[in-house]
CSV table of C-alpha atoms in Angstrom, one decimal:
chain,number,residue,atom,x,y,z
M,1057,MET,CA,3.8,-112.2,41.3
M,1058,THR,CA,1.9,-114.5,42.4
M,1059,ARG,CA,-1.5,-113.7,40.8
M,1060,THR,CA,-4.4,-116.0,42.4
M,1061,CYS,CA,-8.2,-116.3,41.5
M,1062,LEU,CA,-11.2,-117.1,44.0
M,1063,VAL,CA,-14.3,-118.9,43.1
M,1064,THR,CA,-17.4,-118.7,44.8
M,1065,GLY,CA,-19.1,-121.7,44.9
M,1066,GLY,CA,-16.2,-123.2,43.0
M,1067,ALA,CA,-16.7,-126.7,43.6
M,1068,GLY,CA,-20.3,-126.4,42.1
M,1069,PHE,CA,-21.1,-127.4,38.2
M,1070,ILE,CA,-19.5,-124.4,36.5
M,1071,GLY,CA,-16.9,-124.0,39.1
M,1072,CYS,CA,-15.7,-127.8,38.2
M,1073,ALA,CA,-16.1,-126.6,34.2
M,1074,ILE,CA,-13.9,-123.2,34.5
M,1075,SER,CA,-11.5,-124.8,36.9
M,1076,HIS,CA,-9.0,-126.5,34.3
M,1077,ASP,CA,-8.6,-123.1,32.5
M,1078,LEU,CA,-8.2,-121.0,35.5
M,1079,ALA,CA,-5.9,-123.4,36.9
M,1080,ASP,CA,-3.6,-123.0,33.8
M,1081,ALA,CA,-4.0,-119.3,33.6
M,1082,PHE,CA,-3.3,-118.5,37.2
M,1083,ASP,CA,-0.6,-119.4,39.7
M,1084,ARG,CA,-3.2,-120.1,42.3
M,1085,VAL,CA,-7.0,-120.7,42.4
M,1086,VAL,CA,-8.7,-121.1,45.5
M,1087,ALA,CA,-12.6,-122.5,45.4
M,1088,LEU,CA,-14.8,-121.1,48.5
M,1089,ASP,CA,-17.8,-123.7,48.9
M,1090,ASN,CA,-20.0,-124.7,51.2
M,1091,MET,CA,-20.9,-128.4,50.1
M,1092,HIS,CA,-24.4,-128.4,50.1
M,1093,PRO,CA,-25.8,-131.9,50.6
M,1094,GLN,CA,-28.5,-131.2,48.0
M,1095,ILE,CA,-25.6,-130.6,45.6
M,1096,HIS,CA,-22.8,-132.5,47.4
M,1097,PRO,CA,-24.4,-135.5,49.5
M,1098,SER,CA,-21.5,-137.4,49.9
M,1099,GLN,CA,-19.4,-134.1,51.0
M,1100,GLU,CA,-16.6,-135.6,49.3
M,1101,ARG,CA,-14.6,-133.4,46.9
M,1102,PRO,CA,-15.8,-133.2,43.1
M,1103,ALA,CA,-13.6,-135.5,40.8
M,1104,GLU,CA,-14.2,-132.8,38.4
M,1105,LEU,CA,-12.2,-130.1,39.9
M,1106,ASP,CA,-9.0,-129.4,38.9
M,1107,ASP,CA,-6.4,-130.6,41.2
M,1108,ARG,CA,-4.6,-128.0,41.1
M,1109,VAL,CA,-7.5,-126.1,43.1
M,1110,GLU,CA,-7.4,-125.1,46.5
M,1111,LEU,CA,-10.8,-126.1,47.9
M,1112,ARG,CA,-12.0,-124.0,51.1
M,1113,ARG,CA,-15.3,-125.6,53.2
M,1114,LEU,CA,-16.4,-122.1,54.2
M,1115,ASP,CA,-19.8,-120.4,53.5
M,1116,VAL,CA,-20.1,-117.2,51.8
M,1117,ALA,CA,-23.0,-115.9,53.5
M,1118,VAL,CA,-20.8,-116.0,56.6
M,1119,ALA,CA,-18.6,-113.3,58.1
M,1120,ASP,CA,-16.1,-115.0,59.8
M,1121,ASP,CA,-15.6,-117.6,57.0
M,1122,TRP,CA,-14.6,-114.4,54.5
M,1123,ASP,CA,-11.7,-113.5,57.5
M,1124,SER,CA,-10.5,-116.4,57.5
M,1125,LEU,CA,-10.2,-117.1,53.6
M,1126,LEU,CA,-9.0,-113.7,53.2
M,1127,ASN,CA,-6.4,-113.6,56.0
M,1128,ASP,CA,-4.2,-115.9,53.3
M,1129,THR,CA,-5.9,-114.9,50.0
M,1130,ALA,CA,-5.8,-112.2,47.8
M,1131,PRO,CA,-7.4,-112.6,45.1
M,1132,ASP,CA,-6.6,-110.7,41.9
M,1133,ALA,CA,-9.8,-111.7,40.2
M,1134,ILE,CA,-12.8,-113.4,41.7
M,1135,VAL,CA,-15.9,-115.5,39.4
M,1136,HIS,CA,-18.6,-115.5,41.6
M,1137,LEU,CA,-20.3,-118.6,41.5
M,1138,ALA,CA,-22.1,-119.0,44.5
M,1139,ALA,CA,-26.2,-118.9,44.5
M,1140,GLU,CA,-29.0,-121.0,46.0
M,1141,THR,CA,-30.6,-121.7,42.0
M,1142,GLY,CA,-34.0,-123.3,42.8
M,1143,THR,CA,-36.9,-121.4,40.9
M,1144,GLY,CA,-40.1,-122.9,42.6
M,1145,GLN,CA,-37.9,-123.5,46.0
M,1146,SER,CA,-37.2,-120.1,46.3
M,1147,LEU,CA,-41.0,-119.2,46.2
M,1148,THR,CA,-41.1,-121.1,49.6
M,1149,GLU,CA,-37.7,-120.8,51.2
M,1150,ALA,CA,-37.2,-117.4,50.5
M,1151,CYS,CA,-35.0,-116.5,52.7
M,1152,ARG,CA,-32.6,-119.4,52.4
M,1153,HIS,CA,-32.1,-117.9,48.3
M,1154,ALA,CA,-31.9,-114.4,49.7
M,1155,SER,CA,-29.6,-115.2,52.3
M,1156,VAL,CA,-26.7,-116.8,50.1
M,1157,ASN,CA,-27.4,-114.8,47.0
M,1158,VAL,CA,-28.6,-111.2,48.7
M,1159,VAL,CA,-26.6,-111.5,51.9
M,1160,GLY,CA,-23.8,-113.7,50.4
M,1161,THR,CA,-22.5,-111.2,47.8
M,1162,THR,CA,-22.7,-108.3,50.3
M,1163,GLN,CA,-20.7,-110.5,53.0
M,1164,MET,CA,-17.8,-111.1,50.2
M,1165,LEU,CA,-17.6,-107.1,49.2
M,1166,ASP,CA,-17.7,-106.3,52.9
M,1167,ALA,CA,-14.9,-108.6,53.8
M,1168,LEU,CA,-12.9,-106.9,50.8
M,1169,VAL,CA,-13.2,-103.6,52.9
M,1170,ARG,CA,-12.5,-104.8,56.1
M,1171,HIS,CA,-9.2,-107.0,54.3
M,1172,GLU,CA,-8.2,-103.3,52.1
M,1173,MET,CA,-8.3,-106.1,49.3
M,1174,ARG,CA,-9.4,-104.6,45.6
M,1175,PRO,CA,-9.6,-107.0,43.2
M,1176,GLU,CA,-8.9,-106.6,39.6
M,1177,LYS,CA,-12.2,-107.7,38.5
M,1178,ILE,CA,-15.1,-109.5,40.2
M,1179,VAL,CA,-17.4,-112.1,37.1
M,1180,LEU,CA,-20.4,-112.4,38.5
M,1181,ALA,CA,-22.7,-115.8,37.2
M,1182,SER,CA,-26.4,-114.3,37.1
M,1183,SER,CA,-29.4,-115.6,35.2
M,1184,ARG,CA,-31.4,-115.0,32.2
M,1185,ALA,CA,-34.3,-114.9,34.8
M,1186,VAL,CA,-33.6,-111.5,35.5
M,1187,TYR,CA,-36.1,-110.4,32.3
M,1188,GLY,CA,-39.1,-111.9,33.5
M,1189,GLU,CA,-42.0,-112.5,30.8
M,1190,GLY,CA,-39.4,-109.8,28.9
M,1191,ARG,CA,-40.3,-108.0,26.2
M,1192,TRP,CA,-43.0,-109.2,23.7
M,1193,THR,CA,-44.9,-107.5,21.0
M,1194,ASP,CA,-47.9,-107.2,19.3
M,1195,ALA,CA,-49.2,-107.8,15.7
M,1196,GLU,CA,-47.7,-103.7,14.6
M,1197,GLY,CA,-44.3,-104.9,16.1
M,1198,ARG,CA,-44.8,-102.5,19.0
M,1199,PRO,CA,-43.1,-103.5,22.9
M,1200,SER,CA,-45.5,-104.8,25.6
M,1201,TYR,CA,-43.9,-106.1,29.1
M,1202,PRO,CA,-47.4,-107.7,30.1
M,1203,GLY,CA,-45.8,-108.8,33.4
M,1204,GLN,CA,-45.9,-112.5,35.1
M,1205,ARG,CA,-48.2,-114.6,34.2
M,1206,THR,CA,-50.8,-114.6,37.1
M,1207,HIS,CA,-51.7,-117.7,39.0
M,1208,ALA,CA,-55.7,-117.7,37.1
M,1209,MET,CA,-53.6,-117.4,34.0
M,1210,LEU,CA,-51.9,-120.5,33.9
M,1211,GLU,CA,-55.1,-122.6,35.6
M,1212,ALA,CA,-56.9,-121.6,32.8
M,1213,GLY,CA,-54.2,-122.8,30.4
M,1214,GLN,CA,-54.4,-119.1,29.2
M,1215,TRP,CA,-50.2,-119.8,28.4
M,1216,ASP,CA,-49.5,-116.9,26.3
M,1217,PHE,CA,-50.6,-113.0,26.3
M,1218,ALA,CA,-52.7,-112.5,23.6
M,1219,GLY,CA,-52.0,-110.8,20.9
M,1220,LEU,CA,-48.5,-110.5,21.8
M,1221,THR,CA,-45.3,-112.3,20.9
M,1222,PRO,CA,-42.4,-113.0,23.0
M,1223,SER,CA,-38.5,-111.0,22.0
M,1224,VAL,CA,-35.2,-112.0,22.2
M,1225,GLN,CA,-33.4,-111.4,25.5
M,1226,SER,CA,-30.8,-108.8,25.6
M,1227,SER,CA,-29.5,-106.6,28.2
M,1228,THR,CA,-29.2,-103.7,25.9
M,1229,THR,CA,-32.4,-103.5,25.0
M,1230,VAL,CA,-34.9,-105.6,27.4
M,1231,LYS,CA,-35.4,-104.2,31.1
M,1232,ALA,CA,-35.5,-107.1,33.9
M,1233,SER,CA,-38.3,-107.6,35.7
M,1234,PRO,CA,-37.5,-111.0,38.0
M,1235,ALA,CA,-40.9,-112.9,38.0
M,1236,ASN,CA,-39.9,-114.9,41.1
M,1237,VAL,CA,-38.0,-115.0,44.1
M,1238,TYR,CA,-34.9,-116.3,42.9
M,1239,ALA,CA,-34.9,-113.9,40.0
M,1240,ALA,CA,-35.3,-110.9,42.3
M,1241,THR,CA,-32.0,-112.3,44.1
M,1242,LYS,CA,-30.1,-112.1,41.2
M,1243,PHE,CA,-31.0,-109.3,40.1
M,1244,CYS,CA,-30.1,-107.5,43.4
M,1245,GLN,CA,-26.9,-109.7,43.0
M,1246,GLU,CA,-25.9,-107.4,39.6
M,1247,ASN,CA,-26.8,-104.1,41.2
M,1248,LEU,CA,-25.1,-105.0,44.3
M,1249,VAL,CA,-21.9,-106.1,42.2
M,1250,THR,CA,-22.1,-103.2,39.4
M,1251,SER,CA,-22.6,-100.3,42.7
M,1252,TRP,CA,-19.5,-101.7,44.6
M,1253,CYS,CA,-17.1,-102.1,41.8
M,1254,GLY,CA,-17.8,-98.5,40.6
M,1255,SER,CA,-17.1,-97.3,44.0
M,1256,PHE,CA,-13.9,-99.0,44.2
M,1257,GLY,CA,-12.2,-98.8,40.9
M,1258,VAL,CA,-13.0,-102.8,40.4
M,1259,THR,CA,-14.0,-104.1,37.0
M,1260,PRO,CA,-17.5,-105.7,36.6
M,1261,VAL,CA,-17.9,-108.3,34.2
M,1262,LEU,CA,-21.7,-109.9,34.4
M,1263,TYR,CA,-23.4,-113.0,32.8
M,1264,ARG,CA,-27.2,-113.7,32.3
M,1265,LEU,CA,-26.8,-117.4,31.8
M,1266,GLN,CA,-29.7,-118.9,29.4
M,1267,ASN,CA,-29.8,-122.6,30.7
M,1268,VAL,CA,-26.6,-124.5,31.4
M,1269,TYR,CA,-26.4,-128.8,31.1
M,1270,GLY,CA,-24.1,-131.0,30.5
M,1271,PRO,CA,-21.7,-133.7,31.6
M,1272,GLY,CA,-20.7,-133.1,35.6
M,1273,GLN,CA,-24.5,-131.8,36.3
M,1274,SER,CA,-25.9,-132.5,39.8
M,1275,LEU,CA,-28.2,-135.9,39.4
M,1276,ILE,CA,-30.0,-135.5,42.7
M,1277,ASN,CA,-30.5,-132.1,42.6
M,1278,PRO,CA,-34.2,-131.6,41.3
M,1279,TYR,CA,-33.6,-128.0,40.8
M,1280,THR,CA,-31.5,-127.0,38.7
M,1281,GLY,CA,-32.7,-128.1,35.3
M,1282,ILE,CA,-34.6,-130.3,33.0
M,1283,VAL,CA,-32.4,-132.0,30.9
M,1284,SER,CA,-30.8,-134.3,33.3
M,1285,LEU,CA,-34.6,-135.2,34.6
M,1286,PHE,CA,-35.8,-136.0,31.2
M,1287,ALA,CA,-32.8,-137.7,30.7
M,1288,ARG,CA,-32.9,-139.8,33.4
M,1289,LEU,CA,-36.8,-140.3,33.7
M,1290,ALA,CA,-36.5,-141.5,29.3
M,1291,ARG,CA,-33.3,-144.1,30.6
M,1292,ALA,CA,-35.9,-145.6,33.2
M,1293,GLY,CA,-38.5,-146.5,30.4
M,1294,ARG,CA,-40.4,-143.9,31.5
M,1295,SER,CA,-42.9,-141.5,29.1
M,1296,ILE,CA,-41.4,-137.7,30.4
M,1297,PRO,CA,-44.6,-135.1,31.3
M,1298,VAL,CA,-44.5,-131.9,29.8
M,1299,TYR,CA,-45.8,-128.7,31.3
M,1300,GLU,CA,-48.0,-126.3,30.0
M,1301,ASP,CA,-48.7,-127.3,26.2
M,1302,GLY,CA,-45.2,-128.3,25.6
M,1303,ARG,CA,-44.3,-124.9,23.7
M,1304,ILE,CA,-42.5,-123.9,26.4
M,1305,VAL,CA,-39.4,-122.2,25.0
M,1306,ARG,CA,-36.0,-121.8,26.3
M,1307,ASP,CA,-32.2,-121.7,24.9
M,1308,PHE,CA,-30.5,-124.3,26.4
M,1309,VAL,CA,-26.4,-123.7,26.3
M,1310,PHE,CA,-24.1,-126.4,27.0
M,1311,ILE,CA,-21.6,-126.8,30.2
M,1312,ASP,CA,-18.3,-126.3,27.6
M,1313,ASP,CA,-19.4,-123.2,26.2
M,1314,VAL,CA,-20.9,-121.4,29.3
M,1315,ALA,CA,-17.3,-121.9,30.8
M,1316,SER,CA,-15.2,-120.8,28.1
M,1317,ALA,CA,-17.3,-117.4,27.9
M,1318,ILE,CA,-16.7,-117.1,31.5
M,1319,VAL,CA,-12.8,-117.9,31.7
M,1320,ALA,CA,-12.7,-114.9,28.7
M,1321,GLY,CA,-14.2,-112.8,31.1
M,1322,VAL,CA,-12.0,-113.5,33.7
M,1323,LEU,CA,-8.6,-113.0,31.2
M,1324,ARG,CA,-9.6,-110.3,28.4
M,1325,SER,CA,-11.4,-107.7,30.9
M,1326,PRO,CA,-14.1,-106.6,28.5
M,1327,ALA,CA,-15.0,-103.5,30.0
M,1328,ALA,CA,-19.0,-103.5,30.1
M,1329,VAL,CA,-22.4,-101.4,31.7
M,1330,GLU,CA,-24.5,-104.4,30.5
M,1331,PRO,CA,-24.5,-108.0,31.6
M,1332,TYR,CA,-23.9,-110.1,28.8
M,1333,ASP,CA,-26.4,-112.7,27.3
M,1334,ILE,CA,-24.9,-116.1,26.9
M,1335,GLY,CA,-26.7,-118.9,25.4
M,1336,LEU,CA,-26.8,-120.9,22.2
M,1337,GLY,CA,-28.9,-118.2,20.8
M,1338,GLU,CA,-31.3,-120.7,19.6
M,1339,ARG,CA,-35.6,-121.5,20.2
M,1340,THR,CA,-35.7,-125.0,21.6
M,1341,THR,CA,-39.5,-126.1,23.5
M,1342,ILE,CA,-39.3,-128.3,25.9
M,1343,MET,CA,-41.1,-130.7,23.7
M,1344,GLN,CA,-38.4,-130.4,21.4
M,1345,VAL,CA,-36.4,-131.4,24.1
M,1346,ALA,CA,-38.4,-134.2,25.8
M,1347,GLN,CA,-38.9,-135.7,22.3
M,1348,ALA,CA,-35.2,-135.6,21.4
M,1349,ILE,CA,-34.4,-137.6,24.7
M,1350,ALA,CA,-37.0,-140.1,24.3
M,1351,ASP,CA,-35.8,-141.2,20.8
M,1352,ARG,CA,-32.4,-141.2,21.9
M,1353,TYR,CA,-33.5,-143.9,24.9
M,1354,GLY,CA,-36.4,-145.2,22.5
M,1355,ALA,CA,-38.3,-144.3,25.7
M,1356,PRO,CA,-42.2,-143.8,25.3
M,1357,ALA,CA,-43.5,-140.7,23.7
M,1358,PRO,CA,-43.8,-137.5,26.0
M,1359,HIS,CA,-46.6,-136.3,27.1
M,1360,VAL,CA,-48.3,-133.2,27.8
M,1361,THR,CA,-49.9,-133.0,31.0
M,1362,GLY,CA,-51.2,-128.9,31.2
M,1363,GLN,CA,-49.0,-128.6,34.4
M,1364,PHE,CA,-47.7,-125.5,35.5
M,1365,ARG,CA,-45.4,-123.7,38.2
M,1366,ASP,CA,-45.7,-120.7,39.6
M,1367,GLY,CA,-42.7,-118.1,38.4
M,1368,ASP,CA,-42.0,-120.0,35.6
M,1369,VAL,CA,-42.0,-117.6,32.2
M,1370,ARG,CA,-43.2,-118.4,28.7
M,1371,ALA,CA,-40.2,-118.0,26.6
M,1372,ALA,CA,-36.6,-116.6,27.0
M,1373,TRP,CA,-33.7,-117.1,24.5
M,1374,ALA,CA,-31.0,-115.2,24.1
M,1375,ASP,CA,-29.1,-112.5,21.9
M,1376,THR,CA,-25.7,-113.5,21.8
M,1377,ALA,CA,-24.4,-110.8,19.6
M,1378,ARG,CA,-22.4,-108.8,22.1
M,1379,ALA,CA,-21.1,-111.7,23.9
M,1380,ARG,CA,-19.2,-112.9,21.0
M,1381,GLN,CA,-17.9,-109.8,19.9
M,1382,ALA,CA,-16.5,-108.5,22.6
M,1383,LEU,CA,-15.5,-112.1,24.3
M,1384,GLY,CA,-14.3,-113.3,20.9
M,1385,TRP,CA,-16.5,-116.1,22.2
M,1386,GLU,CA,-18.9,-118.4,19.9
M,1387,PRO,CA,-20.9,-121.1,20.9
M,1388,ARG,CA,-20.3,-125.0,19.5
M,1389,VAL,CA,-22.5,-127.3,21.1
M,1390,GLY,CA,-25.5,-127.8,20.0
M,1391,VAL,CA,-29.0,-128.9,21.3
M,1392,THR,CA,-28.8,-132.7,19.7
M,1393,GLU,CA,-24.7,-133.1,20.2
M,1394,GLY,CA,-25.4,-131.7,23.8
M,1395,ILE,CA,-28.3,-133.7,24.8
M,1396,ASN,CA,-26.2,-136.9,23.5
M,1397,ARG,CA,-23.2,-135.7,25.5
M,1398,LEU,CA,-24.8,-135.4,28.4
M,1399,CYS,CA,-26.3,-139.4,28.1
M,1400,ASP,CA,-23.7,-140.6,27.2
M,1401,TRP,CA,-22.1,-139.0,30.8
M,1402,ILE,CA,-25.6,-140.1,32.7
M,1403,ASP,CA,-24.9,-143.9,31.2
M,1404,ALA,CA,-21.4,-143.8,32.4
M,1405,GLN,CA,-22.3,-143.2,35.8
M,1406,ALA,CA,-22.5,-146.4,38.1
M,1407,ASP,CA,-24.5,-145.3,40.9
M,1408,ALA,CA,-28.1,-145.1,41.3
M,1409,SER,CA,-28.7,-141.5,41.0
M,1410,ALA,CA,-28.7,-142.1,37.4
M,1411,ASP,CA,-32.4,-143.2,37.3
M,1412,ALA,CA,-35.3,-141.0,38.3
M,1413,PRO,CA,-37.4,-141.5,41.1
M,1414,ALA,CA,-41.0,-141.2,40.6
M,1415,ASP,CA,-41.3,-138.1,42.6
M,1416,THR,CA,-38.6,-136.0,41.3
M,1417,PHE,CA,-40.5,-134.4,38.3
M,1418,PRO,CA,-42.9,-132.1,40.1
M,1419,ALA,CA,-40.1,-129.7,41.4
M,1420,ALA,CA,-37.9,-129.7,38.6
M,1421,SER,CA,-37.3,-126.0,37.2
M,1422,THR,CA,-37.7,-125.2,33.4
M,1423,ASP,CA,-35.4,-122.6,34.5
M,1424,ALA,CA,-32.2,-121.6,36.1
M,1425,ALA,CA,-30.3,-125.1,35.1
M,1426,THR,CA,-26.7,-124.1,36.5
M,1427,GLU,CA,-25.5,-125.5,39.9
M,1428,VAL,CA,-23.6,-122.3,41.1
């Protein structure tokens, strides 16, 4: 019997990274992608997408496109990557993010019902952004949910919550509290997929991804993370500007490790109510990343600007214990190695997109680094 895997957003960063292993595991792999010019300016099939994958240029938010696809495709598993990912962009283009992330998900689910298809599982790439500022603790170790940092706080340079310390993010112990439109749409995706799967006997496998980076990441999309942008700035001999006081904390996870986690979710069928937290599991400040990249290129030292972005959270890193145990998975690429591998790849790019234009940084996201 022919087994088929469908990957929405399958021509993106993560879709390409998982394409080889999925093509090895399934008889047929179909990638649905609208080839948005913000990510695919040339409109050409990505070279990183395995040759065995069928690329269908369709839009997840369009019902007719789903009907066209499902007329000849009956997926045994779906990896749902398609999403708009810009944290700051979502605050001014909320309809666009809701259309793709929320309506696109419901169009997929409705289409499966229309065509009387029930895949064995749906694997969803969500985001650690759903936690918002997450859980902090006071001096006595008591938990607190301070909520979103206000514009007034940030404008006054009050980066942290007085008397509180941030905690590691875990879906079993930290409640979701989205702090921007993008995060709210990703949390909605989680609820949609979980409730639909529970009603139709389909296994949901949910991932909350930390900051994903690595070779293959878009070099022209300023909304998919800071690591590649920092590298392009330093490569051009410029000092990297760092927001707030430079001590924003993130968990940077290399693309190969994310890909292996997602493929494990597709193939191992882990049954779990709560999403898996996927990251390196280490705290890294934005200044540490900027300095490492500046050192790599011999660029001027990074400089703190005191600028900020509404909707950014102060600290985020993952507790990966559940994912390691359930998926038989282990992140293997540390930040230093990952940065060097990304920079080597950027240096090998022949086109001008490897150099950063002067006006890209203000839009760059310290949150979602996935291009899905």
